């Protein structure tokens, strides 16, 4: 059931209990976790934090902790499956679920004892009515109406039997019609997967209601929302609306007059709303590298082609920026150039078809020196979480990513930014290679791309968020490069080797790259049906249903099944 009053029905209940906190491996979940940890610290709530990267880890973690805890808080996991059936908890176990995954499983919505949903109902949830999907049986259909001890006249008995039989047939017919209608309603409700309001925003709302919100919590909320936008999980409209909500909180927490401004202490923190550039990490890189490795500029200018490189040179010349300045670290650029940089870039970008180079965002300043955009931190935390450079466990990477969000850990954040640069370079090189070698094939109802074993950086793309980022950049670039109008409207399925020894691949499906895209993804259900119809050995272990693991030798029959299913 939906929790109406987060403070009374959630926080006041758990504040005196020991709580187990299961957190998914994504940046929004990390940010929501940081906010909740800060609240728990204020009120001395005892809790155990357990990172979970998929359904199997969630089930294992629950088995390990179910004896010691009665209350479980799940962040960005658990809403989109029947939790009670999956975890088989004791009757007194209570789950508080704060999850952006949609649609929410209807059993979770209508269970009012054990499942408590910490989810904003102003999101467009379109939950089916209870009576349309749940039905209390009217007892046994076979009934005893026709039984008779022989005391009634046979003619009367026959008429009675006929009436009872008709009623029973009518009842069964109504039952079948109801079942068929139920299937339709559930299919319509469950066919598309999408994302709702950021969990960090939901947790910040709780802190605000209790008057315990701080500037740090607000910054984590901004990073959580920005991650949804960077990972292309929400529409531009949703992003702008939520930015507007956070802008009011930023004004409330960060209004200072000029005198205070000049006496900023070395450890203080200030958040500002600003219109900035859609250039990844440019303040920590050179402007040239940022333009080359940001999806928006790279795709629009078609930088994988000779013509694209020529357009890049023209673009830089149009701005009047000397190459020497553009190719050195942003921090070392002439101050006079930096002061007008945004306006110069925006003006020239318009001439080169980049009308949306400007974006609403927030920046944070820690003391005098450290300034970061929200997207810098979102990229850094995501890269730390899926770091493959050291052979460390998922939990180690999770803790490092969590640490990078604290302002006492600037070194971790900078390490994440360096990793993010490597990741963005690898993504752009792979995009260029896929387009130049025609690796993207139109399979009829969708585009398909398979990264072969031995492709540079292929190990990086065995991780779900990295593969999703690559898929989205590749589809955007392909749409900009193809002249085929039909291909511009197709979704993309991408596969990469997962574990060569076990012979598995990881596969992701993403919706079409269109102006009006609502970010709704139908591949989750399609993958389930294709696996069922071909008996392919798949593992649906990711919290996003549109990402699956698959046996390498089943790949071609699985793709064939998808083609016939979606044609």
Coordinates of C-alpha atoms in Angstrom, one line a residue:
X1 CA 0.0 0.0 0.0
X2 CA 1.0 3.6 -0.5
X3 CA 2.2 5.4 2.7
X4 CA 0.2 8.6 3.0
X5 CA 2.2 10.3 5.8
X6 CA 5.9 9.4 5.5
X7 CA 6.7 10.9 8.9
X8 CA 4.0 9.2 10.9
X9 CA 3.7 5.9 9.0
X10 CA 7.3 5.3 8.2
X11 CA 9.9 7.3 10.1
X12 CA 8.2 7.4 13.5
X13 CA 7.6 3.6 13.2
X14 CA 11.3 2.7 12.5
X15 CA 13.0 5.4 14.6
X16 CA 13.0 3.1 17.7
X17 CA 13.7 -0.1 15.8
X18 CA 16.7 -1.9 14.2
X19 CA 16.5 -1.5 10.5
X20 CA 18.0 -3.4 7.5
X21 CA 18.7 -1.1 4.5
X22 CA 18.9 -2.7 1.1
X23 CA 20.3 -0.3 -1.5
X24 CA 20.5 -0.9 -5.3
X25 CA 23.7 -0.1 -7.2
X26 CA 22.7 3.1 -8.9
X27 CA 23.6 6.8 -8.1
X28 CA 20.0 7.9 -7.3
X29 CA 19.8 5.0 -4.8
X30 CA 23.2 6.1 -3.3
X31 CA 22.0 9.6 -2.9
X32 CA 18.7 8.5 -1.2
X33 CA 20.7 6.3 1.1
X34 CA 23.0 9.2 2.1
X35 CA 20.0 11.3 3.0
X36 CA 18.4 8.5 5.1
X37 CA 21.8 7.7 6.8
X38 CA 22.0 11.4 7.8
X39 CA 18.5 11.2 9.3
X40 CA 19.3 8.0 11.1
X41 CA 22.5 9.6 12.5
X42 CA 20.4 12.5 13.9
X43 CA 18.1 10.2 15.7
X44 CA 20.5 7.4 16.6
X45 CA 18.6 4.8 14.6
X46 CA 20.5 1.4 14.4
X47 CA 20.7 0.1 10.9
X48 CA 22.6 -2.3 8.7
X49 CA 23.4 -1.2 5.2
X50 CA 23.5 -3.9 2.5
X51 CA 24.3 -3.1 -1.2
X52 CA 22.3 -5.3 -3.7
X53 CA 23.0 -5.3 -7.4
X54 CA 20.2 -7.7 -8.5
X55 CA 17.3 -9.9 -7.5
X56 CA 19.6 -12.8 -6.5
X57 CA 21.6 -10.6 -4.1
X58 CA 18.4 -9.2 -2.7
X59 CA 17.1 -12.7 -2.0
X60 CA 20.4 -13.9 -0.4
X61 CA 20.7 -10.7 1.7
X62 CA 17.1 -11.2 2.9
X63 CA 17.8 -14.8 3.9
X64 CA 20.8 -13.7 5.9
X65 CA 19.1 -10.9 7.7
X66 CA 15.5 -12.0 8.2
X67 CA 16.1 -13.6 11.6
X68 CA 17.6 -10.4 13.1
X69 CA 15.3 -7.7 11.6
X70 CA 11.6 -7.1 11.4
X71 CA 11.8 -3.8 9.3
X72 CA 13.5 -3.6 5.9
X73 CA 13.9 -0.5 3.8
X74 CA 14.5 -1.1 0.1
X75 CA 15.8 1.7 -2.1
X76 CA 15.4 1.4 -5.9
X77 CA 14.6 -2.2 -5.7
X78 CA 11.5 -4.3 -5.0
X79 CA 8.6 -2.3 -6.3
X80 CA 8.2 -3.9 -9.7
X81 CA 7.9 -7.6 -8.6
X82 CA 5.6 -9.4 -6.1
X83 CA 7.9 -9.0 -3.1
X84 CA 6.1 -11.4 -0.8
X85 CA 6.1 -14.2 -3.3
X86 CA 9.8 -13.6 -4.1
X87 CA 11.1 -13.3 -0.6
X88 CA 8.6 -15.5 1.4
X89 CA 8.9 -13.4 4.6
X90 CA 7.4 -14.1 8.0
X91 CA 4.0 -12.6 8.6
X92 CA 5.3 -9.8 10.9
X93 CA 8.0 -8.6 8.5
X94 CA 7.5 -5.1 7.1
X95 CA 9.0 -3.8 3.9
X96 CA 9.3 0.0 3.2
X97 CA 9.9 0.3 -0.5
X98 CA 11.3 3.6 -2.1
X99 CA 11.8 2.8 -5.8
X100 CA 11.8 4.7 -9.1
X101 CA 11.1 1.6 -11.2
X102 CA 7.6 1.5 -12.8
X103 CA 5.1 -0.1 -13.1
X104 CA 4.7 -1.1 -9.5
X105 CA 3.5 -4.6 -9.0
X106 CA -0.2 -4.6 -8.2
X107 CA 0.2 -7.1 -5.3
X108 CA 2.5 -4.6 -3.6
X109 CA 0.0 -1.8 -4.2
X110 CA -2.9 -3.6 -2.6
X111 CA -1.1 -5.4 0.3
X112 CA -1.8 -3.2 3.3
X113 CA 0.0 -5.1 6.0
X114 CA 3.5 -5.9 4.9
X115 CA 4.3 -3.7 1.9
X116 CA 4.5 0.0 2.5
X117 CA 5.3 2.0 -0.7
X118 CA 7.3 5.3 -0.2
X119 CA 6.3 6.5 -3.6
X120 CA 4.9 9.9 -4.7
X121 CA 1.4 9.4 -5.9
X122 CA 1.5 12.5 -8.0
X123 CA 3.5 10.5 -10.6
X124 CA 1.2 9.2 -13.3
X125 CA 0.9 5.6 -11.9
X126 CA -2.3 4.5 -13.6
X127 CA -2.8 1.6 -11.1
X128 CA -5.7 -0.7 -12.1
X129 CA -8.8 -0.8 -9.8
X130 CA -8.7 -3.5 -7.2
X131 CA -12.0 -5.1 -8.4
X132 CA -10.7 -5.4 -12.0
X133 CA -7.7 -7.6 -11.0
X134 CA -8.6 -9.3 -7.7
X135 CA -11.8 -11.4 -7.2
X136 CA -13.1 -13.2 -4.2
X137 CA -14.3 -16.6 -5.5
X138 CA -17.9 -17.4 -4.9
X139 CA -17.1 -20.9 -3.5
X140 CA -17.0 -24.1 -5.5
X141 CA -18.5 -23.9 -9.0
X142 CA -19.5 -27.5 -9.0
X143 CA -22.0 -26.7 -6.2
X144 CA -24.4 -29.2 -4.6
X145 CA -27.5 -27.7 -6.2
X146 CA -28.3 -30.8 -8.3
X147 CA -28.0 -33.3 -5.5
X148 CA -31.3 -34.8 -4.5
X149 CA -32.4 -37.5 -2.1
X150 CA -35.1 -38.7 -4.6
X151 CA -38.1 -37.3 -2.6
X152 CA -39.0 -34.7 -5.3
X153 CA -41.0 -35.6 -8.4
X154 CA -38.6 -36.2 -11.3
X155 CA -40.1 -33.6 -13.6
X156 CA -39.6 -30.8 -11.0
X157 CA -36.1 -32.1 -10.2
X158 CA -35.2 -31.9 -13.9
X159 CA -36.4 -28.3 -14.2
X160 CA -34.5 -27.5 -11.0
X161 CA -31.3 -29.1 -12.4
X162 CA -31.6 -27.2 -15.6
X163 CA -31.9 -23.9 -13.8
X164 CA -28.9 -24.7 -11.6
X165 CA -26.9 -25.8 -14.6
X166 CA -27.7 -22.6 -16.5
X167 CA -26.6 -20.5 -13.5
X168 CA -23.4 -22.4 -13.2
X169 CA -22.6 -22.0 -17.0
X170 CA -23.4 -18.3 -16.7
X171 CA -21.2 -18.0 -13.7
X172 CA -18.3 -19.7 -15.5
X173 CA -18.8 -17.6 -18.6
X174 CA -18.7 -14.4 -16.5
X175 CA -15.6 -15.7 -14.7
X176 CA -13.9 -16.4 -18.1
X177 CA -14.8 -12.9 -19.4
X178 CA -13.5 -11.4 -16.2
X179 CA -10.3 -13.4 -16.5
X180 CA -9.8 -12.3 -20.1
X181 CA -10.5 -8.7 -19.2
X182 CA -8.1 -8.9 -16.2
X183 CA -5.3 -10.2 -18.5
X184 CA -5.9 -7.3 -20.9
X185 CA -5.8 -4.7 -18.1
X186 CA -2.6 -6.2 -16.6
X187 CA -1.0 -6.4 -20.0
X188 CA -1.7 -2.7 -20.7
X189 CA -0.5 -1.8 -17.2
X190 CA 2.7 -3.9 -17.2
X191 CA 3.9 -3.8 -20.9
X192 CA 6.1 -0.7 -20.5
X193 CA 8.9 -0.1 -18.1
X194 CA 9.8 3.4 -17.1
X195 CA 11.1 5.5 -14.1
X196 CA 9.3 7.8 -11.7
X197 CA 10.4 10.5 -9.3
X198 CA 14.0 10.2 -8.0
X199 CA 14.2 8.3 -4.7
X200 CA 16.6 11.0 -3.5
X201 CA 13.8 13.5 -4.0
X202 CA 11.4 11.3 -2.0
X203 CA 13.8 11.0 0.9
X204 CA 14.6 14.8 0.8
X205 CA 10.8 15.5 1.1
X206 CA 10.8 13.4 4.2
X207 CA 13.7 15.3 5.7
X208 CA 12.0 18.6 4.8
X209 CA 8.7 17.6 6.4
X210 CA 10.6 16.9 9.6
X211 CA 12.6 20.2 9.3
X212 CA 15.8 18.2 9.3
X213 CA 16.9 19.0 5.7
X214 CA 20.4 20.4 5.2
X215 CA 22.4 21.8 2.3
X216 CA 24.3 18.4 2.0
X217 CA 21.0 16.5 1.7
X218 CA 19.8 19.0 -0.9
X219 CA 23.0 18.5 -2.9
X220 CA 22.6 14.7 -2.8
X221 CA 19.0 15.1 -4.0
X222 CA 20.2 17.2 -7.0
X223 CA 22.9 14.6 -7.9
X224 CA 20.2 11.8 -7.7
X225 CA 17.9 13.8 -10.1
X226 CA 20.8 14.7 -12.4
X227 CA 21.8 11.0 -12.6
X228 CA 18.3 10.2 -13.9
X229 CA 18.8 12.8 -16.6
X230 CA 22.4 11.8 -17.5
X231 CA 21.3 8.1 -17.8
X232 CA 18.3 9.2 -19.9
X233 CA 15.8 7.6 -17.5
X234 CA 13.3 10.5 -17.4
X235 CA 11.9 12.9 -20.0
X236 CA 13.2 16.4 -20.4
X237 CA 9.8 17.7 -19.2
X238 CA 10.0 15.7 -15.9
X239 CA 13.6 16.8 -15.4
X240 CA 12.8 20.5 -15.8
X241 CA 9.7 20.2 -13.5
X242 CA 11.8 18.6 -10.8
X243 CA 14.6 21.1 -11.2
X244 CA 12.0 23.8 -10.6
X245 CA 11.0 22.1 -7.3
X246 CA 14.6 21.9 -6.1
X247 CA 15.4 25.4 -7.2
X248 CA 13.0 26.7 -4.5
X249 CA 14.9 24.7 -1.8
X250 CA 18.2 25.9 -3.2
X251 CA 17.1 29.6 -2.7
X252 CA 15.9 28.8 0.8
X253 CA 19.2 27.1 1.9
X254 CA 21.7 29.4 0.0
X255 CA 20.5 33.0 0.3
X256 CA 23.4 35.1 1.6
X257 CA 24.1 38.8 1.3
X258 CA 27.2 40.2 -0.3
X259 CA 29.1 40.7 3.0
X260 CA 28.7 37.1 4.0
X261 CA 29.6 36.1 0.4
X262 CA 33.1 37.7 0.8
X263 CA 33.7 36.1 4.1
X264 CA 33.1 32.5 3.0
X265 CA 34.8 30.1 5.3
X266 CA 37.1 27.5 3.9
X267 CA 34.8 24.6 4.7
X268 CA 31.5 26.1 3.8
X269 CA 29.2 24.9 1.0
X270 CA 27.2 26.8 -1.5
X271 CA 24.8 25.5 -4.1
X272 CA 23.7 27.6 -7.1
X273 CA 21.2 27.1 -9.9
X274 CA 22.6 27.9 -13.3
X275 CA 22.3 27.4 -17.0
X276 CA 25.3 25.5 -18.0
X277 CA 26.7 23.6 -21.0
X278 CA 25.8 20.0 -22.1
X279 CA 29.5 19.2 -22.1
X280 CA 30.6 16.4 -19.8
X281 CA 33.2 17.2 -17.1
X282 CA 34.5 20.2 -19.1
X283 CA 35.6 22.1 -16.0
X284 CA 37.9 19.1 -15.1
X285 CA 39.1 18.4 -18.6
X286 CA 40.1 20.4 -21.6
X287 CA 37.3 21.9 -23.6
X288 CA 38.4 20.0 -26.7
X289 CA 38.3 16.6 -25.0
X290 CA 34.9 17.4 -23.5
X291 CA 33.4 18.4 -26.8
X292 CA 34.8 15.2 -28.5
X293 CA 33.5 12.9 -25.7
X294 CA 30.1 14.4 -24.9
X295 CA 27.3 12.6 -26.5
X296 CA 25.4 15.7 -27.6
X297 CA 28.2 17.4 -29.4
X298 CA 29.8 14.3 -30.7
X299 CA 26.5 13.0 -32.2
X300 CA 25.4 16.3 -33.7
X301 CA 28.8 17.1 -35.3
X302 CA 29.3 13.4 -36.3
X303 CA 32.8 13.4 -34.9
X304 CA 33.6 9.8 -36.0
X305 CA 33.7 11.0 -39.7
X306 CA 36.3 13.1 -41.5
X307 CA 33.6 15.6 -42.3
X308 CA 32.7 15.7 -38.6
X309 CA 36.3 16.5 -37.6
X310 CA 36.2 19.3 -40.2
X311 CA 33.0 20.7 -38.7
X312 CA 34.6 20.6 -35.3
X313 CA 37.5 22.8 -36.5
X314 CA 34.9 25.2 -38.1
X315 CA 32.9 25.2 -34.8
X316 CA 36.0 26.2 -32.8
X317 CA 37.1 28.8 -35.4
X318 CA 33.5 30.3 -35.3
X319 CA 33.9 30.7 -31.5
X320 CA 37.2 32.4 -32.0
X321 CA 38.9 30.2 -29.5
X322 CA 42.6 29.5 -30.2
X323 CA 43.4 25.8 -30.4
X324 CA 46.2 26.2 -27.7
X325 CA 43.5 27.4 -25.3
X326 CA 41.0 24.8 -26.2
X327 CA 43.4 21.9 -25.8
X328 CA 44.8 22.8 -22.4
X329 CA 43.2 22.1 -19.0
X330 CA 40.1 24.2 -18.5
X331 CA 41.6 25.6 -15.2
X332 CA 44.6 27.0 -17.2
X333 CA 42.5 28.8 -19.8
X334 CA 42.7 32.6 -19.9
X335 CA 40.3 34.1 -17.5
X336 CA 39.0 36.5 -20.1
X337 CA 38.0 33.6 -22.3
X338 CA 36.4 31.6 -19.5
X339 CA 34.2 34.6 -18.4
X340 CA 32.3 34.7 -21.7
X341 CA 32.8 31.0 -22.7
X342 CA 29.2 29.9 -22.2
X343 CA 27.8 32.7 -24.4
X344 CA 30.4 32.1 -27.1
X345 CA 29.7 28.4 -27.2
X346 CA 26.0 28.9 -27.2
X347 CA 26.0 31.4 -30.0
X348 CA 28.2 29.2 -32.3
X349 CA 26.4 26.0 -31.3
X350 CA 23.1 27.4 -32.6
X351 CA 24.7 27.9 -36.1
X352 CA 25.9 24.2 -36.0
X353 CA 22.5 22.7 -35.2
X354 CA 23.1 22.4 -31.5
X355 CA 20.2 24.4 -30.2
X356 CA 20.0 22.6 -26.9
X357 CA 23.6 23.0 -25.8
X358 CA 22.4 24.9 -22.7
X359 CA 20.8 23.0 -19.8
X360 CA 19.4 23.9 -16.4
X361 CA 21.5 22.5 -13.7
X362 CA 23.1 23.2 -10.3
X363 CA 26.7 23.6 -9.1
X364 CA 28.2 23.3 -5.7
X365 CA 31.2 25.2 -4.2
X366 CA 33.1 23.7 -1.3
X367 CA 35.2 26.5 0.3
X368 CA 37.2 28.6 -2.2
X369 CA 38.6 26.1 -4.6
X370 CA 36.4 23.1 -5.2
X371 CA 33.5 23.7 -7.7
X372 CA 31.5 20.9 -9.3
X373 CA 28.5 20.6 -11.5
X374 CA 25.9 18.0 -10.5
X375 CA 26.6 16.0 -13.7
X376 CA 30.3 15.8 -12.7
X377 CA 29.4 14.1 -9.5
X378 CA 26.8 11.8 -11.1
X379 CA 29.3 10.6 -13.7
X380 CA 32.0 10.2 -11.0
X381 CA 29.9 8.1 -8.6
X382 CA 28.6 5.9 -11.5
X383 CA 32.1 5.2 -12.7
X384 CA 33.3 4.3 -9.2
X385 CA 30.4 1.9 -8.8
X386 CA 31.3 0.0 -12.0
X387 CA 35.0 0.3 -11.8
X388 CA 36.8 -2.7 -13.4
X389 CA 40.4 -1.4 -13.0
X390 CA 41.0 -3.1 -9.7
X391 CA 39.6 -6.5 -9.0
X392 CA 37.4 -5.4 -6.2
X393 CA 34.0 -6.7 -5.1
X394 CA 30.8 -4.9 -6.0
X395 CA 30.4 -4.0 -2.3
X396 CA 33.9 -2.3 -2.2
X397 CA 33.0 -0.2 -5.3
X398 CA 29.6 0.6 -3.8
X399 CA 31.3 2.0 -0.6
X400 CA 33.8 4.0 -2.6
X401 CA 31.0 5.5 -4.7
X402 CA 29.0 6.3 -1.5
X403 CA 32.1 7.9 0.1
X404 CA 32.7 10.1 -3.0
X405 CA 29.4 11.9 -2.2
X406 CA 30.7 13.2 1.1
X407 CA 32.5 16.6 0.9
X408 CA 35.2 15.2 3.3
X409 CA 36.2 12.8 0.5
X410 CA 37.3 15.1 -2.3
X411 CA 40.1 12.6 -3.3
X412 CA 37.5 9.9 -4.0
X413 CA 35.4 12.3 -6.1
X414 CA 38.4 13.3 -8.1
X415 CA 39.3 9.6 -8.6
X416 CA 35.8 9.1 -9.9
X417 CA 36.0 12.0 -12.3
X418 CA 39.2 10.5 -13.8
X419 CA 37.5 7.1 -14.2
X420 CA 34.5 8.9 -15.8
X421 CA 36.8 10.5 -18.4
X422 CA 38.2 7.1 -19.3
X423 CA 34.7 5.7 -19.5
X424 CA 33.4 8.5 -21.8
X425 CA 36.5 8.1 -24.1
X426 CA 35.9 4.4 -24.3
X427 CA 32.2 4.9 -25.1
X428 CA 32.9 7.4 -27.9
X429 CA 35.6 5.2 -29.4
X430 CA 33.3 2.2 -29.4
X431 CA 30.5 4.3 -30.9
X432 CA 32.8 5.5 -33.7
X433 CA 34.0 1.9 -34.3
X434 CA 30.4 0.5 -34.4
X435 CA 29.3 3.1 -36.9
X436 CA 32.3 3.0 -39.1
X437 CA 32.3 -0.8 -39.4
X438 CA 28.5 -1.0 -39.8
X439 CA 28.0 -3.1 -36.7
X440 CA 24.5 -1.7 -36.2
X441 CA 22.1 -4.0 -38.2
X442 CA 18.4 -3.3 -38.8
X443 CA 16.6 -6.5 -37.8
X444 CA 13.1 -5.3 -38.9
X445 CA 11.4 -4.1 -35.7
X446 CA 14.6 -3.0 -34.0
X447 CA 18.3 -2.2 -34.5
X448 CA 20.8 -4.7 -33.2
X449 CA 24.5 -4.4 -32.3
X450 CA 26.7 -7.1 -30.8
X451 CA 30.2 -6.3 -29.4
X452 CA 32.5 -9.1 -30.2
X453 CA 35.0 -10.5 -27.6
X454 CA 38.3 -8.7 -28.2
X455 CA 36.7 -5.3 -28.9
X456 CA 38.7 -2.7 -27.0
X457 CA 37.2 -1.9 -23.5
X458 CA 34.7 -4.7 -24.0
X459 CA 35.1 -5.7 -20.3
X460 CA 33.9 -2.2 -19.2
X461 CA 30.6 -2.8 -21.1
X462 CA 29.9 -6.1 -19.2
X463 CA 28.5 -3.8 -16.5
X464 CA 24.8 -2.8 -16.9
X465 CA 24.9 1.0 -16.4
X466 CA 28.0 1.3 -18.7
X467 CA 26.3 -0.8 -21.4
X468 CA 23.1 1.3 -21.1
X469 CA 25.1 4.5 -21.4
X470 CA 27.0 3.1 -24.5
X471 CA 23.6 2.0 -26.0
X472 CA 22.0 5.4 -25.6
X473 CA 25.1 7.2 -27.0
X474 CA 25.3 4.8 -29.9
X475 CA 21.6 5.1 -30.8
X476 CA 21.7 8.9 -30.7
X477 CA 24.8 8.9 -32.9
X478 CA 23.4 6.4 -35.3
X479 CA 20.2 8.4 -35.7
X480 CA 22.3 11.5 -36.5
X481 CA 24.4 9.5 -39.1
X482 CA 21.8 7.4 -41.0
X483 CA 19.8 8.7 -44.0
X484 CA 17.2 5.9 -43.6
X485 CA 14.1 7.6 -42.1
X486 CA 12.6 4.3 -40.9
X487 CA 15.8 3.4 -38.9
X488 CA 15.6 6.8 -37.1
X489 CA 12.4 5.5 -35.4
X490 CA 13.6 2.1 -34.2
X491 CA 14.7 1.0 -30.8
X492 CA 18.1 -0.7 -30.2
X493 CA 19.1 -4.0 -28.7
X494 CA 22.8 -4.2 -27.7
X495 CA 24.7 -7.3 -26.4
X496 CA 28.2 -7.6 -25.0
X497 CA 30.2 -10.5 -23.6
X498 CA 29.5 -10.9 -19.8
X499 CA 31.6 -13.9 -18.8
X500 CA 33.6 -15.7 -21.4
X501 CA 34.4 -18.8 -19.3
X502 CA 30.7 -19.3 -18.5
X503 CA 29.7 -18.4 -22.1
X504 CA 27.3 -15.6 -21.2
X505 CA 26.4 -12.3 -22.7
X506 CA 24.6 -9.3 -21.2
X507 CA 21.8 -7.8 -23.3
X508 CA 20.0 -4.4 -23.1
X509 CA 17.1 -3.0 -25.0
X510 CA 16.4 0.8 -25.2
X511 CA 13.4 2.7 -26.7
X512 CA 13.7 4.8 -29.9
X513 CA 15.5 8.1 -29.9
X514 CA 12.7 10.5 -30.9
X515 CA 11.9 14.0 -29.9
X516 CA 8.7 13.0 -28.2
X517 CA 10.1 9.9 -26.5
X518 CA 8.4 9.2 -23.2
X519 CA 11.3 6.9 -22.2
X520 CA 8.9 3.9 -21.9
X521 CA 10.6 0.6 -22.6
X522 CA 8.8 -2.5 -23.8
X523 CA 11.8 -4.8 -24.0
X524 CA 11.4 -6.2 -20.4
X525 CA 8.2 -8.0 -21.3
X526 CA 9.5 -8.9 -24.8
X527 CA 12.6 -10.5 -23.4
X528 CA 10.5 -12.6 -21.0
X529 CA 8.3 -13.8 -23.8
X530 CA 11.1 -14.6 -26.2
X531 CA 13.0 -16.5 -23.5
X532 CA 9.8 -18.5 -22.8
X533 CA 9.0 -19.4 -26.4
X534 CA 12.6 -20.5 -27.2
X535 CA 13.5 -22.0 -23.9
X536 CA 16.6 -19.8 -24.0
X537 CA 18.8 -19.9 -20.9
X538 CA 18.3 -16.4 -19.6
X539 CA 18.8 -14.8 -16.2
X540 CA 16.4 -11.9 -15.4
X541 CA 18.5 -10.7 -12.4
X542 CA 18.7 -6.9 -13.0
X543 CA 16.2 -4.5 -11.3
X544 CA 15.7 -3.0 -14.8
X545 CA 13.7 -5.7 -16.6
X546 CA 15.1 -4.5 -20.0
X547 CA 18.6 -5.9 -19.1
X548 CA 19.2 -9.7 -19.1
X549 CA 22.0 -12.2 -19.0
X550 CA 21.9 -14.9 -21.7
X551 CA 23.9 -18.0 -22.8
X552 CA 26.0 -17.1 -25.8
X553 CA 24.9 -20.0 -27.9
X554 CA 21.2 -19.1 -27.4
X555 CA 21.7 -15.6 -28.6
X556 CA 20.8 -16.0 -32.3
X557 CA 17.6 -18.0 -31.6
X558 CA 16.6 -15.5 -28.9
X559 CA 17.1 -12.6 -31.3
X560 CA 15.1 -14.5 -34.0
X561 CA 12.2 -14.9 -31.5
X562 CA 12.3 -11.2 -30.7
X563 CA 12.1 -10.4 -34.4
X564 CA 9.0 -12.5 -34.9
X565 CA 7.4 -11.4 -31.6
X566 CA 7.8 -7.6 -32.4
X567 CA 7.1 -7.8 -36.1

